[in-house]
Structure formats: structure tokens, C-alpha cells
């Protein structure tokens, strides 16, 4: 089970901070050992940091006010950032309230029973981010290649 947790967290290191990768690994490990509520705590922290990091990534270019953003509830933050977040996350913002319920209201069995769905949802969100990064890298490479193109002189063979 620890190997599976390592493989999953390793697969998303390109889109997860070291802290989030470590906590993703812990969440999977806790669930594997029957600790549902604790696993939800780590997944919720990751979710919150994904939202916060996306705000930080775009706040300068979008000229957003950090104090105003901090006052928003999570659903409002997701709506605010919807143009900069993976589509699955925006469409399923309820993930956060499920994680919160797991921490505050649900029992271990219920959290464990739904852990797979939440883990897979986080993975889908991370996959969307990986694909976006891959697309942006390819666009950047192609733009540089196109900008650097110089045709051969006329008459040269």
C-alpha cells in the first residue's frame, strides 16, 4: 500500500508542491490503514492550497486584491478563479464541502467509503493541471520555433 501511495504521489510531483505531494502520500497511507477522517484532513489541505496557489499565480497579472480574496468562502473563491482552475474542480466545487463534512461531521467508515471518490477527483484535477502545463510548454516551444524561423535566401537550393 505504501508503494501505491508513493507511485501516485510521485506521478503528480510536477503539479504538486513538495508539501502537497507529501500530504497526498499521507492521505493515501492513512486511508490504507483505516483512518478516513485523517485522510480527509490532508486532502482538504491540498485542495485549499491548490486554490490559494492559483490565486497567487494570477493575482499580479489580474490585479486582484488579496484581502478581498481571503474574505471569500471557498465556493466563492472557486467561482472567482473559475477561469484559471481545472474545469472538473469548478464543476465539482462541492468536493470541498464533502471534505469539510468528513472532518467535522462524518465518521471514519463514511470517510473511508468515499475516500476513493475524493482521491480520484483530486487526481483528475491534477491530471487537468498536468495536461495544461504540457500544452503550455508545447505552445511555448512552437512559438519560439516559429519566431526563430528564417527562410533561406532566394535562389538558394
PDB file of C-alpha atoms in Angstrom:
ATOM      1  CA  UNK A   1       0.000   0.000   0.000  1.00  0.00           C
ATOM      2  CA  UNK A   2       2.865   2.362   0.737  1.00  0.00           C
ATOM      3  CA  UNK A   3       4.285   1.630  -2.727  1.00  0.00           C
ATOM      4  CA  UNK A   4       0.963   2.550  -4.324  1.00  0.00           C
ATOM      5  CA  UNK A   5       0.905   5.773  -2.305  1.00  0.00           C
ATOM      6  CA  UNK A   6       4.476   6.547  -3.396  1.00  0.00           C
ATOM      7  CA  UNK A   7       3.678   5.869  -7.048  1.00  0.00           C
ATOM      8  CA  UNK A   8       0.576   8.071  -7.016  1.00  0.00           C
ATOM      9  CA  UNK A   9       2.234  10.973  -5.226  1.00  0.00           C
ATOM     10  CA  UNK A  10       5.333  10.677  -7.460  1.00  0.00           C
ATOM     11  CA  UNK A  11       3.184  10.830 -10.609  1.00  0.00           C
ATOM     12  CA  UNK A  12       1.904  14.288  -9.648  1.00  0.00           C
ATOM     13  CA  UNK A  13       5.070  15.917  -8.341  1.00  0.00           C
ATOM     14  CA  UNK A  14       5.211  18.146 -11.420  1.00  0.00           C
ATOM     15  CA  UNK A  15       1.912  19.789 -10.412  1.00  0.00           C
ATOM     16  CA  UNK A  16       2.133  19.405  -6.630  1.00  0.00           C
ATOM     17  CA  UNK A  17       4.379  21.344  -4.311  1.00  0.00           C
ATOM     18  CA  UNK A  18       6.651  19.142  -2.174  1.00  0.00           C
ATOM     19  CA  UNK A  19       4.363  19.838   0.781  1.00  0.00           C
ATOM     20  CA  UNK A  20       1.246  18.811  -1.153  1.00  0.00           C
ATOM     21  CA  UNK A  21       2.973  15.711  -2.554  1.00  0.00           C
ATOM     22  CA  UNK A  22       3.940  14.633   0.972  1.00  0.00           C
ATOM     23  CA  UNK A  23       0.418  15.240   2.259  1.00  0.00           C
ATOM     24  CA  UNK A  24      -1.139  13.417  -0.687  1.00  0.00           C
ATOM     25  CA  UNK A  25       1.081  10.469   0.188  1.00  0.00           C
ATOM     26  CA  UNK A  26      -0.003  10.699   3.852  1.00  0.00           C
ATOM     27  CA  UNK A  27      -3.685  10.839   2.903  1.00  0.00           C
ATOM     28  CA  UNK A  28      -3.398   7.677   0.826  1.00  0.00           C
ATOM     29  CA  UNK A  29      -1.394   5.946   3.545  1.00  0.00           C
ATOM     30  CA  UNK A  30      -3.867   6.893   6.270  1.00  0.00           C
ATOM     31  CA  UNK A  31      -6.812   5.639   4.234  1.00  0.00           C
ATOM     32  CA  UNK A  32      -4.960   2.409   3.550  1.00  0.00           C
ATOM     33  CA  UNK A  33      -4.623   1.962   7.315  1.00  0.00           C
ATOM     34  CA  UNK A  34      -8.305   2.649   8.011  1.00  0.00           C
ATOM     35  CA  UNK A  35      -8.024   6.319   9.000  1.00  0.00           C
ATOM     36  CA  UNK A  36     -10.708   8.069   6.963  1.00  0.00           C
ATOM     37  CA  UNK A  37     -11.107  11.370   8.792  1.00  0.00           C
ATOM     38  CA  UNK A  38      -7.361  11.986   8.904  1.00  0.00           C
ATOM     39  CA  UNK A  39      -7.067  11.267   5.190  1.00  0.00           C
ATOM     40  CA  UNK A  40      -9.780  13.878   4.540  1.00  0.00           C
ATOM     41  CA  UNK A  41      -7.804  16.427   6.555  1.00  0.00           C
ATOM     42  CA  UNK A  42      -4.794  16.062   4.270  1.00  0.00           C
ATOM     43  CA  UNK A  43      -6.874  16.114   1.097  1.00  0.00           C
ATOM     44  CA  UNK A  44      -8.667  19.242   2.264  1.00  0.00           C
ATOM     45  CA  UNK A  45      -5.355  20.989   2.974  1.00  0.00           C
ATOM     46  CA  UNK A  46      -4.159  20.092  -0.530  1.00  0.00           C
ATOM     47  CA  UNK A  47      -7.406  21.368  -2.036  1.00  0.00           C
ATOM     48  CA  UNK A  48      -7.127  24.671  -0.147  1.00  0.00           C
ATOM     49  CA  UNK A  49      -3.514  25.160  -1.211  1.00  0.00           C
ATOM     50  CA  UNK A  50      -4.364  24.409  -4.847  1.00  0.00           C
ATOM     51  CA  UNK A  51      -6.903  27.227  -4.747  1.00  0.00           C
ATOM     52  CA  UNK A  52      -4.548  29.593  -2.912  1.00  0.00           C
ATOM     53  CA  UNK A  53      -1.639  28.878  -5.229  1.00  0.00           C
ATOM     54  CA  UNK A  54      -3.798  29.548  -8.285  1.00  0.00           C
ATOM     55  CA  UNK A  55      -4.779  32.909  -6.795  1.00  0.00           C
ATOM     56  CA  UNK A  56      -1.120  33.696  -6.090  1.00  0.00           C
ATOM     57  CA  UNK A  57      -0.146  32.679  -9.625  1.00  0.00           C
ATOM     58  CA  UNK A  58      -2.512  35.171 -11.251  1.00  0.00           C
ATOM     59  CA  UNK A  59      -3.014  37.951  -8.693  1.00  0.00           C
ATOM     60  CA  UNK A  60      -0.403  40.275 -10.213  1.00  0.00           C
ATOM     61  CA  UNK A  61      -1.468  39.918 -13.831  1.00  0.00           C
ATOM     62  CA  UNK A  62      -5.164  40.097 -12.915  1.00  0.00           C
ATOM     63  CA  UNK A  63      -4.561  42.875 -10.334  1.00  0.00           C
ATOM     64  CA  UNK A  64      -6.559  41.061  -7.661  1.00  0.00           C
ATOM     65  CA  UNK A  65      -6.779  42.216  -4.053  1.00  0.00           C
ATOM     66  CA  UNK A  66      -5.569  39.552  -1.620  1.00  0.00           C
ATOM     67  CA  UNK A  67      -7.564  40.885   1.340  1.00  0.00           C
ATOM     68  CA  UNK A  68     -10.785  40.718  -0.657  1.00  0.00           C
ATOM     69  CA  UNK A  69      -9.983  37.170  -1.762  1.00  0.00           C
ATOM     70  CA  UNK A  70      -9.286  35.999   1.800  1.00  0.00           C
ATOM     71  CA  UNK A  71     -12.767  37.126   2.881  1.00  0.00           C
ATOM     72  CA  UNK A  72     -14.474  34.829   0.366  1.00  0.00           C
ATOM     73  CA  UNK A  73     -15.867  31.423   1.288  1.00  0.00           C
ATOM     74  CA  UNK A  74     -14.328  28.502  -0.606  1.00  0.00           C
ATOM     75  CA  UNK A  75     -17.225  28.207  -3.083  1.00  0.00           C
ATOM     76  CA  UNK A  76     -16.861  31.925  -3.825  1.00  0.00           C
ATOM     77  CA  UNK A  77     -13.095  31.549  -4.263  1.00  0.00           C
ATOM     78  CA  UNK A  78     -13.635  28.771  -6.763  1.00  0.00           C
ATOM     79  CA  UNK A  79     -16.174  30.870  -8.655  1.00  0.00           C
ATOM     80  CA  UNK A  80     -13.795  33.844  -8.545  1.00  0.00           C
ATOM     81  CA  UNK A  81     -10.954  31.742 -10.020  1.00  0.00           C
ATOM     82  CA  UNK A  82     -13.067  29.656 -12.387  1.00  0.00           C
ATOM     83  CA  UNK A  83     -11.254  30.906 -15.483  1.00  0.00           C
ATOM     84  CA  UNK A  84      -7.944  29.723 -14.028  1.00  0.00           C
ATOM     85  CA  UNK A  85      -8.965  26.401 -12.455  1.00  0.00           C
ATOM     86  CA  UNK A  86      -9.435  22.944 -13.943  1.00  0.00           C
ATOM     87  CA  UNK A  87     -12.954  22.548 -15.275  1.00  0.00           C
ATOM     88  CA  UNK A  88     -13.645  19.452 -13.167  1.00  0.00           C
ATOM     89  CA  UNK A  89     -12.820  21.362  -9.985  1.00  0.00           C
ATOM     90  CA  UNK A  90     -15.116  24.256 -10.924  1.00  0.00           C
ATOM     91  CA  UNK A  91     -17.959  21.927 -11.845  1.00  0.00           C
ATOM     92  CA  UNK A  92     -17.486  19.896  -8.664  1.00  0.00           C
ATOM     93  CA  UNK A  93     -16.709  22.599  -6.113  1.00  0.00           C
ATOM     94  CA  UNK A  94     -18.769  20.528  -3.681  1.00  0.00           C
ATOM     95  CA  UNK A  95     -15.661  18.402  -3.129  1.00  0.00           C
ATOM     96  CA  UNK A  96     -14.541  20.956  -0.556  1.00  0.00           C
ATOM     97  CA  UNK A  97     -17.781  20.770   1.427  1.00  0.00           C
ATOM     98  CA  UNK A  98     -17.565  16.959   1.385  1.00  0.00           C
ATOM     99  CA  UNK A  99     -14.027  17.150   2.756  1.00  0.00           C
ATOM    100  CA  UNK A 100     -15.189  19.609   5.423  1.00  0.00           C
ATOM    101  CA  UNK A 101     -18.099  17.361   6.379  1.00  0.00           C
ATOM    102  CA  UNK A 102     -15.653  14.494   6.706  1.00  0.00           C
ATOM    103  CA  UNK A 103     -13.583  16.458   9.155  1.00  0.00           C
ATOM    104  CA  UNK A 104     -16.451  17.891  11.197  1.00  0.00           C
ATOM    105  CA  UNK A 105     -19.395  15.517  10.915  1.00  0.00           C
ATOM    106  CA  UNK A 106     -18.802  12.163   9.231  1.00  0.00           C
ATOM    107  CA  UNK A 107     -17.492   9.006  10.883  1.00  0.00           C
ATOM    108  CA  UNK A 108     -14.400   7.007   9.874  1.00  0.00           C
ATOM    109  CA  UNK A 109     -16.389   4.441   7.910  1.00  0.00           C
ATOM    110  CA  UNK A 110     -18.183   7.048   5.806  1.00  0.00           C
ATOM    111  CA  UNK A 111     -14.945   8.906   5.070  1.00  0.00           C
ATOM    112  CA  UNK A 112     -13.184   5.679   4.125  1.00  0.00           C
ATOM    113  CA  UNK A 113     -16.097   4.666   1.940  1.00  0.00           C
ATOM    114  CA  UNK A 114     -15.887   7.907  -0.025  1.00  0.00           C
ATOM    115  CA  UNK A 115     -12.105   8.326   0.066  1.00  0.00           C
ATOM    116  CA  UNK A 116     -11.647   6.682  -3.335  1.00  0.00           C
ATOM    117  CA  UNK A 117     -14.028   9.121  -4.993  1.00  0.00           C
ATOM    118  CA  UNK A 118     -12.334  12.152  -3.425  1.00  0.00           C
ATOM    119  CA  UNK A 119      -8.825  10.820  -4.162  1.00  0.00           C
ATOM    120  CA  UNK A 120      -9.796  10.152  -7.780  1.00  0.00           C
ATOM    121  CA  UNK A 121     -11.322  13.636  -8.010  1.00  0.00           C
ATOM    122  CA  UNK A 122      -8.074  15.205  -6.771  1.00  0.00           C
ATOM    123  CA  UNK A 123      -6.155  13.068  -9.285  1.00  0.00           C
ATOM    124  CA  UNK A 124      -8.437  14.216 -12.109  1.00  0.00           C
ATOM    125  CA  UNK A 125      -7.856  17.841 -11.096  1.00  0.00           C
ATOM    126  CA  UNK A 126      -4.095  17.212 -11.059  1.00  0.00           C
ATOM    127  CA  UNK A 127      -4.303  15.475 -14.453  1.00  0.00           C
ATOM    128  CA  UNK A 128      -6.035  18.537 -15.906  1.00  0.00           C
ATOM    129  CA  UNK A 129      -3.236  20.705 -14.497  1.00  0.00           C
ATOM    130  CA  UNK A 130      -0.562  18.377 -15.941  1.00  0.00           C
ATOM    131  CA  UNK A 131      -2.190  18.486 -19.361  1.00  0.00           C
ATOM    132  CA  UNK A 132      -2.433  22.280 -19.210  1.00  0.00           C
ATOM    133  CA  UNK A 133       1.268  22.562 -18.311  1.00  0.00           C
ATOM    134  CA  UNK A 134       2.191  20.183 -21.119  1.00  0.00           C
ATOM    135  CA  UNK A 135       0.123  22.193 -23.613  1.00  0.00           C
ATOM    136  CA  UNK A 136       1.656  25.484 -22.453  1.00  0.00           C
ATOM    137  CA  UNK A 137       5.194  24.063 -22.784  1.00  0.00           C
ATOM    138  CA  UNK A 138       4.443  22.838 -26.298  1.00  0.00           C
ATOM    139  CA  UNK A 139       2.909  26.186 -27.267  1.00  0.00           C
ATOM    140  CA  UNK A 140       5.975  27.987 -25.932  1.00  0.00           C
ATOM    141  CA  UNK A 141       8.339  25.712 -27.872  1.00  0.00           C
ATOM    142  CA  UNK A 142       6.368  26.139 -31.075  1.00  0.00           C
ATOM    143  CA  UNK A 143       6.102  29.916 -30.689  1.00  0.00           C
ATOM    144  CA  UNK A 144       9.878  30.138 -30.228  1.00  0.00           C
ATOM    145  CA  UNK A 145      10.473  27.934 -33.255  1.00  0.00           C
ATOM    146  CA  UNK A 146       8.080  29.964 -35.397  1.00  0.00           C
ATOM    147  CA  UNK A 147       9.594  33.262 -34.218  1.00  0.00           C
ATOM    148  CA  UNK A 148      13.083  31.965 -34.949  1.00  0.00           C
ATOM    149  CA  UNK A 149      12.297  30.788 -38.471  1.00  0.00           C
ATOM    150  CA  UNK A 150      14.264  32.490 -41.191  1.00  0.00           C
ATOM    151  CA  UNK A 151      13.628  31.408 -44.769  1.00  0.00           C
ATOM    152  CA  UNK A 152      16.612  30.575 -46.939  1.00  0.00           C
ATOM    153  CA  UNK A 153      17.768  33.363 -49.247  1.00  0.00           C
ATOM    154  CA  UNK A 154      16.002  33.495 -52.605  1.00  0.00           C
ATOM    155  CA  UNK A 155      17.632  31.326 -55.212  1.00  0.00           C
ATOM    156  CA  UNK A 156      19.462  29.178 -52.627  1.00  0.00           C
ATOM    157  CA  UNK A 157      18.946  25.483 -53.102  1.00  0.00           C
TER     158      UNK A 157
END
